[in-house]
Coordinates of C-alpha atoms and ligand atoms in Angstrom, one line a residue:
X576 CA 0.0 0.0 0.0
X577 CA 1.2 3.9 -1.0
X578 CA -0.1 6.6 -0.2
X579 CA -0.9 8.4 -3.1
X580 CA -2.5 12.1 -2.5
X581 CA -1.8 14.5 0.6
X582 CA -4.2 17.2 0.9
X583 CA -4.0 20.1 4.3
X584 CA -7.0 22.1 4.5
X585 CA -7.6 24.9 7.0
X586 CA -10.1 25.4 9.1
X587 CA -11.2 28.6 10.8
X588 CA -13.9 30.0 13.4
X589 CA -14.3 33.0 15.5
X590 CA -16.9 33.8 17.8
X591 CA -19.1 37.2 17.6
X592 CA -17.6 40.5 18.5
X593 CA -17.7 41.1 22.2
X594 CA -17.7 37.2 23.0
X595 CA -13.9 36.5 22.8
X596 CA -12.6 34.2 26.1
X597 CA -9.7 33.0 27.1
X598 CA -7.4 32.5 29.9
X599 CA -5.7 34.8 32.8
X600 CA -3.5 36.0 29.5
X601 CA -5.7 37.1 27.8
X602 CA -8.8 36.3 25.0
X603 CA -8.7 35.5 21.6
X604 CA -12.0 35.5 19.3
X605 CA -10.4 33.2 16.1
X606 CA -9.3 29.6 16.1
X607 CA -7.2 28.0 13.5
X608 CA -6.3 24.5 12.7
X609 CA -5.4 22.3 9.9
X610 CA -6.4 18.9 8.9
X611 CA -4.6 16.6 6.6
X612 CA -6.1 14.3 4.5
X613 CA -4.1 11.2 3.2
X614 CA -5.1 9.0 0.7
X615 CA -3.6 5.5 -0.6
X616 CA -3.7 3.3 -3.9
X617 CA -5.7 1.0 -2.3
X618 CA -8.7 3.9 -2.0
X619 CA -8.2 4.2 2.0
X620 CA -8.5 7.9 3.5
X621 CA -6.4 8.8 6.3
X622 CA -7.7 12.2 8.3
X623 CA -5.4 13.9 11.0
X624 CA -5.2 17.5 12.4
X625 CA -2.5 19.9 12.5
X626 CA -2.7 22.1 15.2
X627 CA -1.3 24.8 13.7
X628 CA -2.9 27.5 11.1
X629 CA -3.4 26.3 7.7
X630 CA -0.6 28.5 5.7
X631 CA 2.2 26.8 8.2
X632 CA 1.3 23.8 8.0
X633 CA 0.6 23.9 4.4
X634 CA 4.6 25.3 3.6
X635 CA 5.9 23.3 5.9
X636 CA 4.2 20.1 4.5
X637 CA 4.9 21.0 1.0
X638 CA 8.5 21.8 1.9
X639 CA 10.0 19.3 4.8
X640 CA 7.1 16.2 4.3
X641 CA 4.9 16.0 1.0
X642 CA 8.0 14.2 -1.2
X643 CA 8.1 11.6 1.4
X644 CA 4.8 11.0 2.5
X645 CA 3.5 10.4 -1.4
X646 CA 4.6 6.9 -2.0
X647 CA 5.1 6.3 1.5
X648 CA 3.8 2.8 2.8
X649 CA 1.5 4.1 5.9
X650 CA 2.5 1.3 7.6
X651 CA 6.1 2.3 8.1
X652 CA 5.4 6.1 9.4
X653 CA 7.7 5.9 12.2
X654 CA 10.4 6.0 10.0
X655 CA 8.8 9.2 8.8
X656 CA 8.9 10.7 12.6
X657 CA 12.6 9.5 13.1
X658 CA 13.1 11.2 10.2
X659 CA 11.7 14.7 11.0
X660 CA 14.8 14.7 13.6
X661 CA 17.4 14.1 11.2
X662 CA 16.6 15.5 7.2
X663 CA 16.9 18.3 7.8
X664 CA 19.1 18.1 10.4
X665 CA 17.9 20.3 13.8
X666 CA 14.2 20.9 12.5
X667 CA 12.8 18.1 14.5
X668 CA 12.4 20.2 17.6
X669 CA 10.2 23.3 16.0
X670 CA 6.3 23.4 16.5
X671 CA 5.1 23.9 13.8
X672 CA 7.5 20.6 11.9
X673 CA 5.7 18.3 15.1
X674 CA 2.4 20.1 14.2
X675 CA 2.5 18.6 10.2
X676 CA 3.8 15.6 11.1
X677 CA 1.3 15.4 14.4
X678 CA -1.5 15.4 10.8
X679 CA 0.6 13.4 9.1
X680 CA 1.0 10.6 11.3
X681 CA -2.2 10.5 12.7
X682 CA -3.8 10.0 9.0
X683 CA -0.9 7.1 8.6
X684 CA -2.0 5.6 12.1
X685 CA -5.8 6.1 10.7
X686 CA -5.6 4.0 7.4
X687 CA -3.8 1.6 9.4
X688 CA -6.5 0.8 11.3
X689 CA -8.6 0.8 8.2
X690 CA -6.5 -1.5 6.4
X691 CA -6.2 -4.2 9.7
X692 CA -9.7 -3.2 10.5
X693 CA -9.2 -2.4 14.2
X694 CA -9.3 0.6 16.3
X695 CA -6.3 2.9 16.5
X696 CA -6.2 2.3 20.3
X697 CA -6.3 -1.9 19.7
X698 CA -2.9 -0.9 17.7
X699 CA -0.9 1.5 20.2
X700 CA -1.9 -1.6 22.9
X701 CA -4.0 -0.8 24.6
X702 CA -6.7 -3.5 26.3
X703 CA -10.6 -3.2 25.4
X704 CA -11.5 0.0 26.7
X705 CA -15.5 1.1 26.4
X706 CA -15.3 4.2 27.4
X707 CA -13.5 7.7 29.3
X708 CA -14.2 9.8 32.3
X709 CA -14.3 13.5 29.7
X710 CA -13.7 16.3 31.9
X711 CA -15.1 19.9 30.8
X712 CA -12.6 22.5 30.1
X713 CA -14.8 25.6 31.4
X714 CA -14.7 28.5 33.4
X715 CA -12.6 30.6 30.9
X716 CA -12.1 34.6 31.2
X717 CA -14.6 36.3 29.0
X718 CA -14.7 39.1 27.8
X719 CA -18.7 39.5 28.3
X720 CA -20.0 39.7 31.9
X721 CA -21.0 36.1 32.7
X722 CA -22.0 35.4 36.2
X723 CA -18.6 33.1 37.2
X724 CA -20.8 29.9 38.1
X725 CA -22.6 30.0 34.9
X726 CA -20.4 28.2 33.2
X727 CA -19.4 25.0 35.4
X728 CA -23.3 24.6 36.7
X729 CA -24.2 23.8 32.7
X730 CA -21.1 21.2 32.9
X731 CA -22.4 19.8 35.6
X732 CA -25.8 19.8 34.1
X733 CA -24.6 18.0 31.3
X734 CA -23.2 15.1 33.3
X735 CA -19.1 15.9 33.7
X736 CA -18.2 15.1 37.6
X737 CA -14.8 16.4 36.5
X738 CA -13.7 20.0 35.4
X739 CA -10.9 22.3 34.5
X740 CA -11.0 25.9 35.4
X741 CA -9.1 28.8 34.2
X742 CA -7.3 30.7 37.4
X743 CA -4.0 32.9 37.1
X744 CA -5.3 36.3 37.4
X745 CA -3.9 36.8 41.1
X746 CA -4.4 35.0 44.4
X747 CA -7.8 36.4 45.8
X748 CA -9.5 35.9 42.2
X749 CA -7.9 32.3 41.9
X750 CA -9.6 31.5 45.0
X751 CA -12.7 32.7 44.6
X752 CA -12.8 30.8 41.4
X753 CA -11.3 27.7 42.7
X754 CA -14.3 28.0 45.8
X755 CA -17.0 28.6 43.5
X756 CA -15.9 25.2 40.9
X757 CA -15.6 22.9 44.0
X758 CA -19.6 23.8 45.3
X759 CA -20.9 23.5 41.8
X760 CA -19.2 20.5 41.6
X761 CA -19.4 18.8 44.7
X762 CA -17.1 17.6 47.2
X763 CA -16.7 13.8 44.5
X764 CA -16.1 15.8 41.4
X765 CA -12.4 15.9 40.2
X766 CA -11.4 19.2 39.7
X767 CA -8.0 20.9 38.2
X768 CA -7.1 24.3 37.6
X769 CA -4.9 26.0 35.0
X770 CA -2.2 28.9 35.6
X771 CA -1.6 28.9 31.7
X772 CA 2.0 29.7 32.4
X773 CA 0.9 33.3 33.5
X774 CA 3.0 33.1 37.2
X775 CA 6.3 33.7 38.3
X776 CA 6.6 30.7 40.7
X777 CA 6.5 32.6 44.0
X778 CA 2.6 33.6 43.0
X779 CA 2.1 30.2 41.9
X780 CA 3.3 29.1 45.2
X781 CA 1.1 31.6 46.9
X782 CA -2.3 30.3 45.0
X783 CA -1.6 27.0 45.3
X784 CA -1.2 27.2 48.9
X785 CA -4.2 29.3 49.1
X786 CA -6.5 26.6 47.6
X787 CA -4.9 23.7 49.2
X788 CA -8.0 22.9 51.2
X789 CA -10.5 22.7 47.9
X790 CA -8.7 19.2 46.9
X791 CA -7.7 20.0 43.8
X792 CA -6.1 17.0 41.3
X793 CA -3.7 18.8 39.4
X794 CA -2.1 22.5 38.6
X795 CA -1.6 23.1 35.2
X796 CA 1.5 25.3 33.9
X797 CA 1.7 27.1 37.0
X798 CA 4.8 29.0 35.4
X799 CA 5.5 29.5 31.3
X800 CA 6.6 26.1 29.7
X801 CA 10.0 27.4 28.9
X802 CA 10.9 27.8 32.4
X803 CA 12.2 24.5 33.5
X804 CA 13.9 26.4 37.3
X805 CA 10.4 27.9 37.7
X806 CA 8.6 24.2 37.3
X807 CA 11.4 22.3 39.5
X808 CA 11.2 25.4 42.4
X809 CA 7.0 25.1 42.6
X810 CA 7.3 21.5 42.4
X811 CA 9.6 21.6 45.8
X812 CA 7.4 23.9 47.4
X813 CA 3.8 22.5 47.0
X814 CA 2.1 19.2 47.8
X815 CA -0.5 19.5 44.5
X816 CA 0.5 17.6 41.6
X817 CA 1.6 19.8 38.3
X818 CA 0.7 19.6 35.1
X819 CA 2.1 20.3 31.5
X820 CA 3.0 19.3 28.1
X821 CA 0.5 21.4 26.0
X822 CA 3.3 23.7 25.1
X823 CA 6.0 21.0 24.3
X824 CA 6.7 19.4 20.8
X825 CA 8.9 15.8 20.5
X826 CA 9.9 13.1 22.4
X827 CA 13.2 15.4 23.8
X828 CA 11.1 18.2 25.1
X829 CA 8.4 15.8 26.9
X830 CA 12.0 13.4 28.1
X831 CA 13.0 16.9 30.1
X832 CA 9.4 17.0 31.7
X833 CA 9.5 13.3 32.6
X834 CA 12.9 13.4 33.9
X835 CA 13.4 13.8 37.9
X836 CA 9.6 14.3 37.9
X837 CA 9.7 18.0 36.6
X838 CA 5.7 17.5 36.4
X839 CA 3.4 14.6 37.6
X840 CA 1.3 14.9 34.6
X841 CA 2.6 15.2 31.3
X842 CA -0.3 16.6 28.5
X843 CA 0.8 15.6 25.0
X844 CA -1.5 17.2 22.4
X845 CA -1.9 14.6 19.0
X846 CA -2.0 17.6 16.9
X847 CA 0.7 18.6 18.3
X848 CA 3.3 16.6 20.2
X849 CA 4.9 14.6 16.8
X850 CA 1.1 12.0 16.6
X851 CA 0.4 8.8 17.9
X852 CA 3.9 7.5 17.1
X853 CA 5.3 9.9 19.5
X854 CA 3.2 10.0 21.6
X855 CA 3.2 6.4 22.9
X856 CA 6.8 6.9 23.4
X857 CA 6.3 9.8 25.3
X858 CA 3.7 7.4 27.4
X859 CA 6.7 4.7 28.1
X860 CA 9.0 6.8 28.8
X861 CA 6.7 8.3 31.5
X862 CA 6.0 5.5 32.8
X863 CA 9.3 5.1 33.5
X864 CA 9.3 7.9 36.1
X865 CA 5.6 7.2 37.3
X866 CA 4.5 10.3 35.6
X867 CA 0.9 10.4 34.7
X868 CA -0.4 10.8 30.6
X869 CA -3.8 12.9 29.8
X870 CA -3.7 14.2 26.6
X871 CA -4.4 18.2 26.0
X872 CA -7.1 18.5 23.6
X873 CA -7.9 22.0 22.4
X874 CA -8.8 20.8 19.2
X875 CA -11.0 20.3 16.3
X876 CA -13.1 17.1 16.1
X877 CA -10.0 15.4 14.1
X878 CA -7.8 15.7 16.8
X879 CA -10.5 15.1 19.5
X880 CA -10.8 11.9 18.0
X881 CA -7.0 11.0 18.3
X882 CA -6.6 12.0 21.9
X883 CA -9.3 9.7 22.5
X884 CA -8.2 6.9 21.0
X885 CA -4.5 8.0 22.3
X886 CA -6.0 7.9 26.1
X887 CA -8.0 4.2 25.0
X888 CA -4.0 3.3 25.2
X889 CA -2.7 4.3 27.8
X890 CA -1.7 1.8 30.7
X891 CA -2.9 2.4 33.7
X892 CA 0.2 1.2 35.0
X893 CA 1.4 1.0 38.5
X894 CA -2.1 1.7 39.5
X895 CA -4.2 -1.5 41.3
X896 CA -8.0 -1.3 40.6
X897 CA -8.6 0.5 43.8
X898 CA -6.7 3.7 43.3
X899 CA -9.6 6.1 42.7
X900 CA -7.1 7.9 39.6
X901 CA -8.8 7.2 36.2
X902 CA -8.1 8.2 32.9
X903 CA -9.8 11.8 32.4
X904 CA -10.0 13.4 29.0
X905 CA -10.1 17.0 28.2
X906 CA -13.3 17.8 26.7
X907 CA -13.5 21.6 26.1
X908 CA -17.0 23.4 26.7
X909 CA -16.6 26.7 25.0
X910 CA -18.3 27.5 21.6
X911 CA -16.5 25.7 18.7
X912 CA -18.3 24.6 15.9
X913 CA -15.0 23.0 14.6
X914 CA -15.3 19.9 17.5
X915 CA -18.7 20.0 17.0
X916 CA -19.5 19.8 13.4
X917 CA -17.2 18.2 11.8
X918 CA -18.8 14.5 12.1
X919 CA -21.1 12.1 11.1
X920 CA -21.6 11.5 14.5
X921 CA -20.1 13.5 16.8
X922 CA -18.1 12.6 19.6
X923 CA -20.7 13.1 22.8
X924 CA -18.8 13.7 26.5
X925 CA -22.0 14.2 28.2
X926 CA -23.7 11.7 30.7
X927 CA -20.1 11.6 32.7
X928 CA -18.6 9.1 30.2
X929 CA -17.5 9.4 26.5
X930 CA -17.8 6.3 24.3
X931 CA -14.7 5.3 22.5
X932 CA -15.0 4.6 19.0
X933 CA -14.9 0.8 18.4
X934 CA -14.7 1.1 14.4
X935 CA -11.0 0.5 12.4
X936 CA -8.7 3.6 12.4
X937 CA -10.0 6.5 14.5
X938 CA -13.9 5.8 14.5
X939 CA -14.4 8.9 12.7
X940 CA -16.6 10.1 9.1
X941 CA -16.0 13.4 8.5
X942 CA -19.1 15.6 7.5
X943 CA -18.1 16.8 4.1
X944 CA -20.3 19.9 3.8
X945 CA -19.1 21.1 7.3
X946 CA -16.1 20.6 6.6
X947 CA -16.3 23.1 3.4
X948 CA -18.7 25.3 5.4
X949 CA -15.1 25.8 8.0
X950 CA -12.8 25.7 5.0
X951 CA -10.4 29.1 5.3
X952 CA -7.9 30.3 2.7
X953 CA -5.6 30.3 5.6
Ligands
LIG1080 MG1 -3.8 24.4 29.6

């Protein structure tokens, strides 16, 4: 089998004026991404996402990838991942190289499935797994006045008894939010909180000391991603586990995080972190240093459907069956049309649980007219 065609095709939505959200950084209105579209000689289709914006990823497929994907056997992609290490020579490291071949690889991975007609998640190892705990990604800044509990009651609503909140804005407003997620979702529900790299570490220190009492599962970038001292100085100082992995690209950059247990939960993103190929080495090699894997899914509904069948994988390895720690997925809550949309049928996190797709490759039909009515020139 070859794979004959390699299409990327951008995909773009922004929210009304006055509706932007965000995180204690700041709000953004627009999202980008990319999806990449494989097909072979034996009339398989291969669909991954690229989370990057579409003119990137197109240049950078057409320059550093396209000549070698086109005739490639999908079954032998990880020589196509080793590769984007060493021709060329010291690109293997960028984000936006991991991003394309994040599309690239996932595609491979998904007419792989196809052509052995078994779930991506079967392939990567992992034992028959029904179904995920999803966990809504809510509680962002907006730039319209919400009332704050708006937001987590509706996940809650909906069934999630697990939640991610935004926080990083300073101590007293971190608290407040951090009290008002854990009465909405009750003294069971798991719930994390995300710093979005916007603290120097002392004020990271500060907050998470402040919320210690609200039992809260992990704290996410608590200080920028490029600032290793900063992670390994909060990491001595607080009892909370930390979080990251969003921000890093390639099995180097996710080795620094594992090693000496920089972070207790590393978040590889598939359209992001090199695919599934690298990312189930990213998951041994955590393993290794009894570092927890959830994926980071910010994505469309591609790239959704990756990190689910990524998280299908994962062990659950040193755990015994009575360690109350499952697998929890990200499954954002805010407004995007481009998770939403894009499927026959789409992926559905409410009811608490989120059914993994039992059909070969990633599980997934993509909605043709949604996905021209989302098409962007860039
Ligand atoms: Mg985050």
């Amino acid at each position: 089998m070859e794979i004959t065609t390699i299409e990327t095709i951008p995909l773009r939505h922004s929210l009304p004026e006055g509706r932007s959200l965000g995180d204690a950084r700041g709000f953004g209105r627009t999202r980008k991404t990319t999806l990449v579209r494989l097909e072979t000689d034996t009339g398989l289709e291969g669909w991954g996402e690229a989370f990057a914006p579409g003119r990137i990823v197109e240049a950078t497929v057409e320059e550093l990838f396209a000549d070698d994907v086109v005739g490639l056997d999908p079954f032998a992609v990880q020589s196509l991942v080793d590769r984007s290490y060493t021709d060329p020579y010291h690109f293997g490291g960028d984000v936006f190289v991991q991003s394309a071949l994040s599309g690239i690889d996932v595609a491979c991975w998904d007419i792989v499935g196809k052509a052995v007609e078994r779930p991506v998640y079967r392939l990567l190892g992992g034992t028959e797994c029904e179904s995920l705990v999803p966990y809504a990604s809510t509680m962002y800044f907006t730039e319209e006045e919400r009332p704050l509990e708006e937001p987590i009651r509706e996940a809650v609503e909906e069934g999630f008894t697990a939640a991610k909140i935004k926080i990083g804005a300073g101590r007293d407003d971190d608290v407040e939010r951090v009290r008002v997620a854990r009465e909405i979702l009750g003294d069971e529900g798991r719930l994390m909180v995300d710093m979005n790299g916007n603290y120097r570490p002392h004020q990271a220190i500060e907050t998470a000391n402040a919320i210690a009492d609200y039992d809260v599962a992990w704290i996410e970038e608590p200080v920028p991603p490029e600032n290793a001292s900063g992670y390994r100085e909060v990491k001595r100082r607080i009892d909370t586990p930390i979080a990251a992995g969003e921000a890093h690209y390639g099995r180097f950059a996710f080795k620094e995080l594992v090693d000496d247990r920089t972070v207790d939960v590393v978040q590889p993103n598939l359209g992001r972190c090199g695919g599934f190929s690298e990312a189930r080495l990213i998951a041994d090699m955590a393993s290794t240093e009894n570092v927890a894997v959830r994926p980071h899914v910010w994505n469309s509904a591609v790239g959704t459907a990756a990190a689910v069948q990524f998280a299908a994988s994962v062990s659950d390895y040193p755990h015994s069956r009575n360690v109350p720690e499952p697998m929890v997925l990200e499954f954002d809550r805010s407004e995007n049309p481009l998770r939403d949309d894009l499927l026959e049928t789409p992926l559905d996190p409410t009811g608490g649980r989120l059914e993994v797709p039992q059909e070969p490759g990633l599980g997934i039909s993509i909605d043709e007219q949604a996905l021209e009515r989302y098409r962007s020139e860039a």
